[in-house]
Amino acid sequence: MCTMILLLVLAVIGMIKAQMNMEVGEPCEVRGHKGICTEGSRCVDLPNKMSHLGLRPSDVERCGFTAYEEIICCPSSPTIIASTTRTRSDDRPAVRACAEIDANLQPLLTPHILGGTPVELGEYPYMVAIGLDNAGTIEYNCGGTLIAKSFVLTAAHCLTTRQRPVMVRMGVVNFTDTEQMKNAVEIGVKRTHLHPDYTSASVYNDIAVVELQSDVEYSANVYPTCLYTEPENPSKSSELYVSGWGVIDTRTRDKSNVLLKARQEIVDNSRCNESYAENGFSRRNRIGIISTQLCAHDPTLTRDACQGDSGGPLIVVVDEALSKFRIVAVISVGFSCGTSTPGIYTRVSSFLDFIESVVWPNL
């Protein structure tokens, strides 16, 4: 059976017609169906995809060549797209917007560094660095998440410092990589939308939306992700990650030039409250951790969000192969970095009305 499938794949590749000189990872089309340029050997389950889409071997086009094999336009799985585009007229705007985002996701071809910390280019295409004006110099001191063509979700406290937010940077994970920086997307800030009940005197309602001066052009490295709309926490078996360019050395306060990720686990609010009470952290959190917040940490106490990561997302993995995630929470505040005291996050599902009123007021 395996031999027959291999022969069919080889026959398909042998009949592929040349399309153009394109590279691995570039989007392409196969008779109107979305695809992505992939080495022939890595186009998973090609015969079944063709059967589902009603394609003939001669329909699948060639993108180009690597040093060892052909690059073909590998069609995206039709079953995934079909299952993510069903919405009802009474679905809330965030849910309908998410269906559109999911319908256009492309598979990530570069391998993830599982168990490590660096993020691959294109792995988290929603990730945004927010630049603040410090006496004429732009310093990228906060993170954010692209959720629509001209809107970035972040923490309110990132936008209320003496340094004014002026720029966002996307489409790059390594700020010292000259090739990546040539293709970095930088767009000015048009205005900021803070939650109306936020005050810097407390850590509650710590959520905001940055509106950009122009729409983002979506690509493999710049693409929004969805909001997590369920009021309950993701299941305990879920994979949760936090990411950012924040402090990596608490002694020197040096920040990372490379986007880093860390696996996290949600900590029950009652246990989190106990931890903060033991450390005397109550001045800005006077009524404790409430339902609009959640806590998370790395049980090994080695990987954590830190200064400079604020505003970035805590995401739950839905489908890693398709880069499908949901933003569960926004990094808000912590007692320290990588300690037994969990970090505090703003729960996204508690603020859907606010987010939708800014981002999708007419949807």
CSV table of C-alpha atoms in Angstrom, one decimal:
chain,number,residue,atom,x,y,z
A,1,MET,CA,0.0,0.0,0.0
A,2,CYS,CA,2.8,2.4,0.9
A,3,THR,CA,4.5,1.6,-2.4
A,4,MET,CA,1.4,2.4,-4.3
A,5,ILE,CA,0.9,5.8,-2.6
A,6,LEU,CA,4.6,6.6,-3.2
A,7,LEU,CA,4.3,5.7,-6.9
A,8,LEU,CA,1.1,7.9,-7.2
A,9,VAL,CA,2.9,10.9,-5.6
A,10,LEU,CA,5.9,10.4,-7.9
A,11,ALA,CA,3.5,10.2,-10.9
A,12,VAL,CA,1.8,13.4,-9.8
A,13,ILE,CA,5.0,15.3,-9.4
A,14,GLY,CA,6.2,14.0,-12.7
A,15,MET,CA,3.2,15.5,-14.4
A,16,ILE,CA,3.4,18.9,-12.7
A,17,LYS,CA,3.7,21.8,-15.0
A,18,ALA,CA,6.0,24.7,-14.4
A,19,GLN,CA,4.3,27.8,-12.9
A,20,MET,CA,7.1,30.3,-12.0
A,21,ASN,CA,10.3,30.7,-10.1
A,22,MET,CA,8.9,30.8,-6.5
A,23,GLU,CA,10.5,29.8,-3.2
A,24,VAL,CA,9.4,27.4,-0.4
A,25,GLY,CA,6.9,29.1,1.8
A,26,GLU,CA,5.4,31.4,-0.7
A,27,PRO,CA,1.6,31.3,-1.2
A,28,CYS,CA,0.3,29.9,-4.5
A,29,GLU,CA,-2.9,28.6,-6.1
A,30,VAL,CA,-4.0,25.4,-7.6
A,31,ARG,CA,-7.0,26.1,-9.9
A,32,GLY,CA,-8.4,28.6,-7.4
A,33,HIS,CA,-7.6,26.6,-4.3
A,34,LYS,CA,-5.1,28.1,-1.9
A,35,GLY,CA,-1.7,26.4,-1.5
A,36,ILE,CA,1.8,26.9,-0.4
A,37,CYS,CA,5.1,26.2,-2.3
A,38,THR,CA,6.5,23.1,-0.7
A,39,GLU,CA,9.2,20.5,-1.6
A,40,GLY,CA,7.4,17.6,-3.2
A,41,SER,CA,8.5,15.1,-0.5
A,42,ARG,CA,7.0,17.4,2.2
A,43,CYS,CA,3.5,17.9,0.6
A,44,VAL,CA,1.7,15.7,3.0
A,45,ASP,CA,-1.2,13.4,1.8
A,46,LEU,CA,-1.1,14.9,-1.7
A,47,PRO,CA,-3.3,12.2,-3.4
A,48,ASN,CA,-6.1,12.6,-0.9
A,49,LYS,CA,-6.0,16.4,-1.1
A,50,MET,CA,-6.3,16.2,-4.9
A,51,SER,CA,-9.2,13.8,-4.6
A,52,HIS,CA,-11.1,16.1,-2.2
A,53,LEU,CA,-10.5,19.1,-4.3
A,54,GLY,CA,-11.3,17.4,-7.6
A,55,LEU,CA,-7.9,18.0,-9.0
A,56,ARG,CA,-6.0,16.1,-11.7
A,57,PRO,CA,-2.3,15.5,-11.6
A,58,SER,CA,-1.8,18.0,-14.4
A,59,ASP,CA,-3.5,20.7,-12.3
A,60,VAL,CA,-0.8,20.9,-9.6
A,61,GLU,CA,1.8,23.4,-10.7
A,62,ARG,CA,5.5,23.7,-10.1
A,63,CYS,CA,6.9,26.6,-8.1
A,64,GLY,CA,10.6,25.9,-8.8
A,65,PHE,CA,13.5,23.8,-7.6
A,66,THR,CA,15.7,23.3,-4.6
A,67,ALA,CA,19.2,21.9,-5.0
A,68,TYR,CA,17.7,18.4,-4.6
A,69,GLU,CA,14.0,18.3,-5.7
A,70,GLU,CA,11.1,20.1,-7.2
A,71,ILE,CA,9.0,22.7,-5.3
A,72,ILE,CA,5.3,22.2,-6.0
A,73,CYS,CA,2.2,24.2,-5.1
A,74,CYS,CA,0.9,22.0,-2.3
A,75,PRO,CA,-2.9,22.6,-1.9
A,76,SER,CA,-4.2,23.3,1.6
A,77,SER,CA,-6.4,20.7,3.2
A,78,PRO,CA,-10.0,21.4,2.2
A,79,THR,CA,-11.4,19.7,5.3
A,80,ILE,CA,-9.8,22.2,7.7
A,81,ILE,CA,-11.0,25.2,5.7
A,82,ALA,CA,-14.5,23.9,5.4
A,83,SER,CA,-14.8,23.3,9.2
A,84,THR,CA,-13.6,26.7,10.2
A,85,THR,CA,-15.8,28.9,8.0
A,86,ARG,CA,-19.3,27.9,9.4
A,87,THR,CA,-20.8,30.8,11.3
A,88,ARG,CA,-24.3,31.8,12.4
A,89,SER,CA,-25.9,35.2,12.0
A,90,ASP,CA,-26.1,35.5,15.7
A,91,ASP,CA,-22.4,34.7,16.3
A,92,ARG,CA,-20.6,37.6,18.0
A,93,PRO,CA,-18.2,39.7,15.8
A,94,ALA,CA,-15.1,38.1,17.3
A,95,VAL,CA,-16.3,34.7,16.3
A,96,ARG,CA,-17.2,35.7,12.7
A,97,ALA,CA,-13.8,37.5,12.3
A,98,CYS,CA,-12.1,34.4,13.5
A,99,ALA,CA,-13.8,32.2,10.9
A,100,GLU,CA,-12.3,34.5,8.2
A,101,ILE,CA,-8.9,34.4,9.8
A,102,ASP,CA,-8.9,30.6,10.1
A,103,ALA,CA,-10.1,30.1,6.5
A,104,ASN,CA,-7.0,31.7,5.1
A,105,LEU,CA,-4.4,30.1,7.4
A,106,GLN,CA,-1.4,28.5,5.6
A,107,PRO,CA,0.6,25.6,7.0
A,108,LEU,CA,4.0,26.4,8.5
A,109,LEU,CA,6.8,24.6,6.7
A,110,THR,CA,9.8,25.4,8.9
A,111,PRO,CA,10.2,23.1,11.9
A,112,HIS,CA,9.3,24.5,15.3
A,113,ILE,CA,12.0,24.4,18.0
A,114,LEU,CA,9.9,22.3,20.4
A,115,GLY,CA,11.2,22.4,23.9
A,116,GLY,CA,13.4,25.4,23.1
A,117,THR,CA,12.8,29.1,23.3
A,118,PRO,CA,13.6,30.8,19.9
A,119,VAL,CA,10.6,31.4,17.6
A,120,GLU,CA,10.9,30.6,13.9
A,121,LEU,CA,10.1,33.3,11.3
A,122,GLY,CA,6.5,32.8,10.4
A,123,GLU,CA,5.7,30.6,13.4
A,124,TYR,CA,3.9,33.4,15.3
A,125,PRO,CA,2.9,35.8,12.4
A,126,TYR,CA,0.6,37.7,14.7
A,127,MET,CA,3.3,38.9,17.0
A,128,VAL,CA,3.9,42.6,17.3
A,129,ALA,CA,6.6,44.8,18.9
A,130,ILE,CA,5.3,48.2,20.1
A,131,GLY,CA,7.7,51.1,19.7
A,132,LEU,CA,7.6,53.9,22.3
A,133,ASP,CA,9.2,57.3,21.7
A,134,ASN,CA,11.9,57.9,24.2
A,135,ALA,CA,13.3,61.4,23.6
A,136,GLY,CA,13.2,60.9,19.8
A,137,THR,CA,14.4,57.3,19.9
A,138,ILE,CA,12.0,54.4,19.3
A,139,GLU,CA,12.4,51.7,21.9
A,140,TYR,CA,10.4,48.5,21.5
A,141,ASN,CA,9.4,47.9,25.1
A,142,CYS,CA,6.1,46.2,24.8
A,143,GLY,CA,4.5,43.4,22.8
A,144,GLY,CA,1.1,43.1,21.2
A,145,THR,CA,-1.0,40.8,19.0
A,146,LEU,CA,-2.3,41.6,15.5
A,147,ILE,CA,-6.1,40.8,15.5
A,148,ALA,CA,-7.2,42.6,12.4
A,149,LYS,CA,-5.7,44.6,9.5
A,150,SER,CA,-5.2,47.7,11.4
A,151,PHE,CA,-5.6,46.7,15.1
A,152,VAL,CA,-3.2,45.4,17.7
A,153,LEU,CA,-4.3,44.0,21.1
A,154,THR,CA,-2.0,44.9,24.0
A,155,ALA,CA,-2.0,45.9,27.7
A,156,ALA,CA,-3.3,49.4,28.7
A,157,HIS,CA,-0.3,50.0,31.0
A,158,CYS,CA,2.0,49.8,27.9
A,159,LEU,CA,0.3,52.9,26.5
A,160,THR,CA,0.1,55.1,29.6
A,161,THR,CA,3.8,55.7,30.3
A,162,ARG,CA,5.8,58.9,29.6
A,163,GLN,CA,6.9,57.2,26.4
A,164,ARG,CA,4.3,57.6,23.7
A,165,PRO,CA,3.5,54.7,21.4
A,166,VAL,CA,4.5,55.7,17.9
A,167,MET,CA,5.3,52.6,15.8
A,168,VAL,CA,4.6,48.9,15.6
A,169,ARG,CA,7.0,46.3,14.0
A,170,MET,CA,5.9,43.0,12.5
A,171,GLY,CA,7.1,40.2,10.2
A,172,VAL,CA,10.4,39.7,12.0
A,173,VAL,CA,11.6,37.6,14.9
A,174,ASN,CA,15.3,38.6,15.1
A,175,PHE,CA,16.0,42.3,15.3
A,176,THR,CA,19.7,41.7,14.5
A,177,ASP,CA,19.1,39.7,11.3
A,178,THR,CA,19.7,42.1,8.5
A,179,GLU,CA,17.8,40.1,5.9
A,180,GLN,CA,14.7,39.8,8.2
A,181,MET,CA,14.9,43.5,9.1
A,182,LYS,CA,14.9,44.4,5.3
A,183,ASN,CA,11.4,42.8,5.2
A,184,ALA,CA,10.1,44.0,8.5
A,185,VAL,CA,6.8,45.8,8.5
A,186,GLU,CA,6.7,49.0,10.4
A,187,ILE,CA,3.5,51.1,10.6
A,188,GLY,CA,2.8,54.2,12.6
A,189,VAL,CA,0.2,54.4,15.4
A,190,LYS,CA,-2.9,56.3,14.6
A,191,ARG,CA,-4.6,56.3,18.0
A,192,THR,CA,-4.8,54.1,21.2
A,193,HIS,CA,-8.0,52.8,22.8
A,194,LEU,CA,-7.6,52.1,26.5
A,195,HIS,CA,-10.3,50.2,28.4
A,196,PRO,CA,-12.5,53.0,29.9
A,197,ASP,CA,-12.2,51.5,33.4
A,198,TYR,CA,-8.5,51.2,33.4
A,199,THR,CA,-6.4,53.3,35.8
A,200,SER,CA,-2.7,53.1,36.4
A,201,ALA,CA,-3.4,53.0,40.2
A,202,SER,CA,-4.5,49.3,39.8
A,203,VAL,CA,-3.8,46.3,37.5
A,204,TYR,CA,-7.5,45.7,36.7
A,205,ASN,CA,-8.9,46.2,33.2
A,206,ASP,CA,-5.4,46.2,31.9
A,207,ILE,CA,-6.2,45.9,28.2
A,208,ALA,CA,-6.1,48.2,25.2
A,209,VAL,CA,-6.2,48.3,21.4
A,210,VAL,CA,-3.7,50.1,19.2
A,211,GLU,CA,-5.1,51.4,15.9
A,212,LEU,CA,-2.6,51.7,13.1
A,213,GLN,CA,-2.3,54.4,10.5
A,214,SER,CA,-2.8,52.0,7.6
A,215,ASP,CA,-3.9,48.4,7.0
A,216,VAL,CA,-1.4,45.6,7.2
A,217,GLU,CA,-0.8,43.6,4.1
A,218,TYR,CA,-1.0,40.0,5.1
A,219,SER,CA,1.7,37.5,4.3
A,220,ALA,CA,3.3,34.3,5.6
A,221,ASN,CA,5.1,36.3,8.3
A,222,VAL,CA,2.3,38.9,9.1
A,223,TYR,CA,-1.1,37.5,9.8
A,224,PRO,CA,-3.7,38.0,12.6
A,225,THR,CA,-4.8,35.4,15.1
A,226,CYS,CA,-8.2,34.8,16.9
A,227,LEU,CA,-9.5,35.8,20.3
A,228,TYR,CA,-10.3,33.0,22.7
A,229,THR,CA,-14.0,33.6,23.4
A,230,GLU,CA,-14.8,30.9,26.0
A,231,PRO,CA,-15.3,32.2,29.6
A,232,GLU,CA,-13.7,29.1,31.0
A,233,ASN,CA,-10.0,28.3,31.0
A,234,PRO,CA,-8.6,26.0,28.2
A,235,SER,CA,-8.4,22.4,29.3
A,236,LYS,CA,-5.5,21.3,31.5
A,237,SER,CA,-4.2,19.3,28.6
A,238,SER,CA,-3.9,22.3,26.3
A,239,GLU,CA,-0.6,23.8,25.2
A,240,LEU,CA,-0.1,27.4,26.3
A,241,TYR,CA,2.7,29.7,25.3
A,242,VAL,CA,3.8,33.2,26.1
A,243,SER,CA,6.1,35.1,23.8
A,244,GLY,CA,8.1,38.3,23.6
A,245,TRP,CA,11.3,40.2,23.3
A,246,GLY,CA,11.5,41.1,27.0
A,247,VAL,CA,14.2,40.8,29.7
A,248,ILE,CA,16.3,37.6,29.6
A,249,ASP,CA,18.7,38.5,32.4
A,250,THR,CA,17.1,39.9,35.5
A,251,ARG,CA,20.6,41.0,36.8
A,252,THR,CA,21.7,43.1,33.8
A,253,ARG,CA,18.1,43.8,32.5
A,254,ASP,CA,19.2,42.9,29.0
A,255,LYS,CA,16.4,42.3,26.6
A,256,SER,CA,16.3,39.7,23.8
A,257,ASN,CA,16.7,40.7,20.2
A,258,VAL,CA,15.1,37.4,19.2
A,259,LEU,CA,11.5,36.6,19.8
A,260,LEU,CA,11.3,33.9,22.6
A,261,LYS,CA,8.5,31.6,23.7
A,262,ALA,CA,7.9,29.8,26.9
A,263,ARG,CA,5.4,27.0,27.8
A,264,GLN,CA,3.1,28.0,30.6
A,265,GLU,CA,0.4,26.4,32.8
A,266,ILE,CA,-2.6,28.2,34.2
A,267,VAL,CA,-2.7,28.5,38.0
A,268,ASP,CA,-6.0,28.5,39.8
A,269,ASN,CA,-7.0,32.1,40.9
A,270,SER,CA,-7.3,31.0,44.6
A,271,ARG,CA,-3.9,29.6,44.6
A,272,CYS,CA,-2.5,32.6,42.8
A,273,ASN,CA,-4.1,34.9,45.4
A,274,GLU,CA,-2.4,33.0,48.2
A,275,SER,CA,0.9,33.3,46.4
A,276,TYR,CA,0.6,37.1,46.1
A,277,ALA,CA,-0.7,37.5,49.6
A,278,GLU,CA,2.4,35.7,50.9
A,279,ASN,CA,4.6,38.2,49.0
A,280,GLY,CA,2.7,41.2,50.2
A,281,PHE,CA,1.7,42.3,46.7
A,282,SER,CA,-1.6,44.1,47.2
A,283,ARG,CA,-1.2,47.8,46.7
A,284,ARG,CA,-2.3,47.8,43.0
A,285,ASN,CA,-4.3,44.5,43.3
A,286,ARG,CA,-6.3,45.4,46.4
A,287,ILE,CA,-9.2,42.9,45.8
A,288,GLY,CA,-6.9,40.1,44.7
A,289,ILE,CA,-7.0,38.2,41.5
A,290,ILE,CA,-10.5,38.4,40.0
A,291,SER,CA,-12.4,36.6,37.3
A,292,THR,CA,-11.3,39.0,34.6
A,293,GLN,CA,-7.7,38.0,35.2
A,294,LEU,CA,-5.9,34.7,35.2
A,295,CYS,CA,-2.5,33.5,36.4
A,296,ALA,CA,0.1,31.3,34.7
A,297,HIS,CA,3.6,30.2,35.2
A,298,ASP,CA,6.2,27.6,34.2
A,299,PRO,CA,6.2,24.8,36.8
A,300,THR,CA,10.0,24.5,36.5
A,301,LEU,CA,10.3,28.2,37.4
A,302,THR,CA,12.8,28.8,34.5
A,303,ARG,CA,10.7,30.3,31.8
A,304,ASP,CA,8.4,33.2,32.3
A,305,ALA,CA,7.2,36.5,30.9
A,306,CYS,CA,9.3,39.4,32.1
A,307,GLN,CA,9.7,43.2,31.7
A,308,GLY,CA,9.4,44.2,28.1
A,309,ASP,CA,7.0,41.3,27.4
A,310,SER,CA,4.0,43.3,28.7
A,311,GLY,CA,1.1,43.4,26.3
A,312,GLY,CA,2.1,40.3,24.5
A,313,PRO,CA,-0.2,37.2,24.3
A,314,LEU,CA,-0.7,34.1,26.2
A,315,ILE,CA,-1.9,31.7,23.4
A,316,VAL,CA,-3.5,28.3,23.3
A,317,VAL,CA,-2.5,26.0,20.5
A,318,VAL,CA,-5.4,24.8,18.4
A,319,ASP,CA,-3.5,23.3,15.4
A,320,GLU,CA,0.2,23.9,15.4
A,321,ALA,CA,0.7,22.6,11.9
A,322,LEU,CA,-1.6,25.3,10.6
A,323,SER,CA,-0.3,28.0,13.0
A,324,LYS,CA,-3.8,28.1,14.4
A,325,PHE,CA,-3.9,29.7,17.9
A,326,ARG,CA,-6.3,31.7,20.2
A,327,ILE,CA,-5.3,34.6,22.4
A,328,VAL,CA,-6.4,33.6,25.9
A,329,ALA,CA,-4.9,36.5,27.8
A,330,VAL,CA,-2.6,39.5,27.6
A,331,ILE,CA,0.5,39.8,29.8
A,332,SER,CA,-0.2,42.3,32.5
A,333,VAL,CA,2.0,42.2,35.6
A,334,GLY,CA,4.1,39.9,37.8
A,335,PHE,CA,5.9,40.0,41.2
A,336,SER,CA,9.1,38.9,39.6
A,337,CYS,CA,10.4,36.8,36.7
A,338,GLY,CA,10.7,33.0,36.8
A,339,THR,CA,9.8,32.7,40.5
A,340,SER,CA,7.2,30.6,42.3
A,341,THR,CA,4.8,33.6,42.1
A,342,PRO,CA,2.7,33.3,38.9
A,343,GLY,CA,2.3,36.1,36.4
A,344,ILE,CA,-1.0,38.0,36.1
A,345,TYR,CA,-2.7,38.2,32.8
A,346,THR,CA,-5.8,40.0,31.5
A,347,ARG,CA,-8.4,37.5,30.4
A,348,VAL,CA,-9.5,38.3,26.8
A,349,SER,CA,-12.9,36.7,26.9
A,350,SER,CA,-13.9,39.1,29.7
A,351,PHE,CA,-13.3,42.1,27.5
A,352,LEU,CA,-14.9,41.0,24.2
A,353,ASP,CA,-17.5,43.8,24.2
A,354,PHE,CA,-14.8,46.4,24.5
A,355,ILE,CA,-12.5,44.9,21.9
A,356,GLU,CA,-15.4,44.4,19.4
A,357,SER,CA,-16.7,47.9,19.8
A,358,VAL,CA,-13.3,49.2,18.7
A,359,VAL,CA,-12.2,46.6,16.1
A,360,TRP,CA,-15.5,45.4,14.6
A,361,PRO,CA,-18.1,48.0,15.4
A,362,ASN,CA,-20.2,47.2,12.4
A,363,LEU,CA,-19.7,43.4,12.0
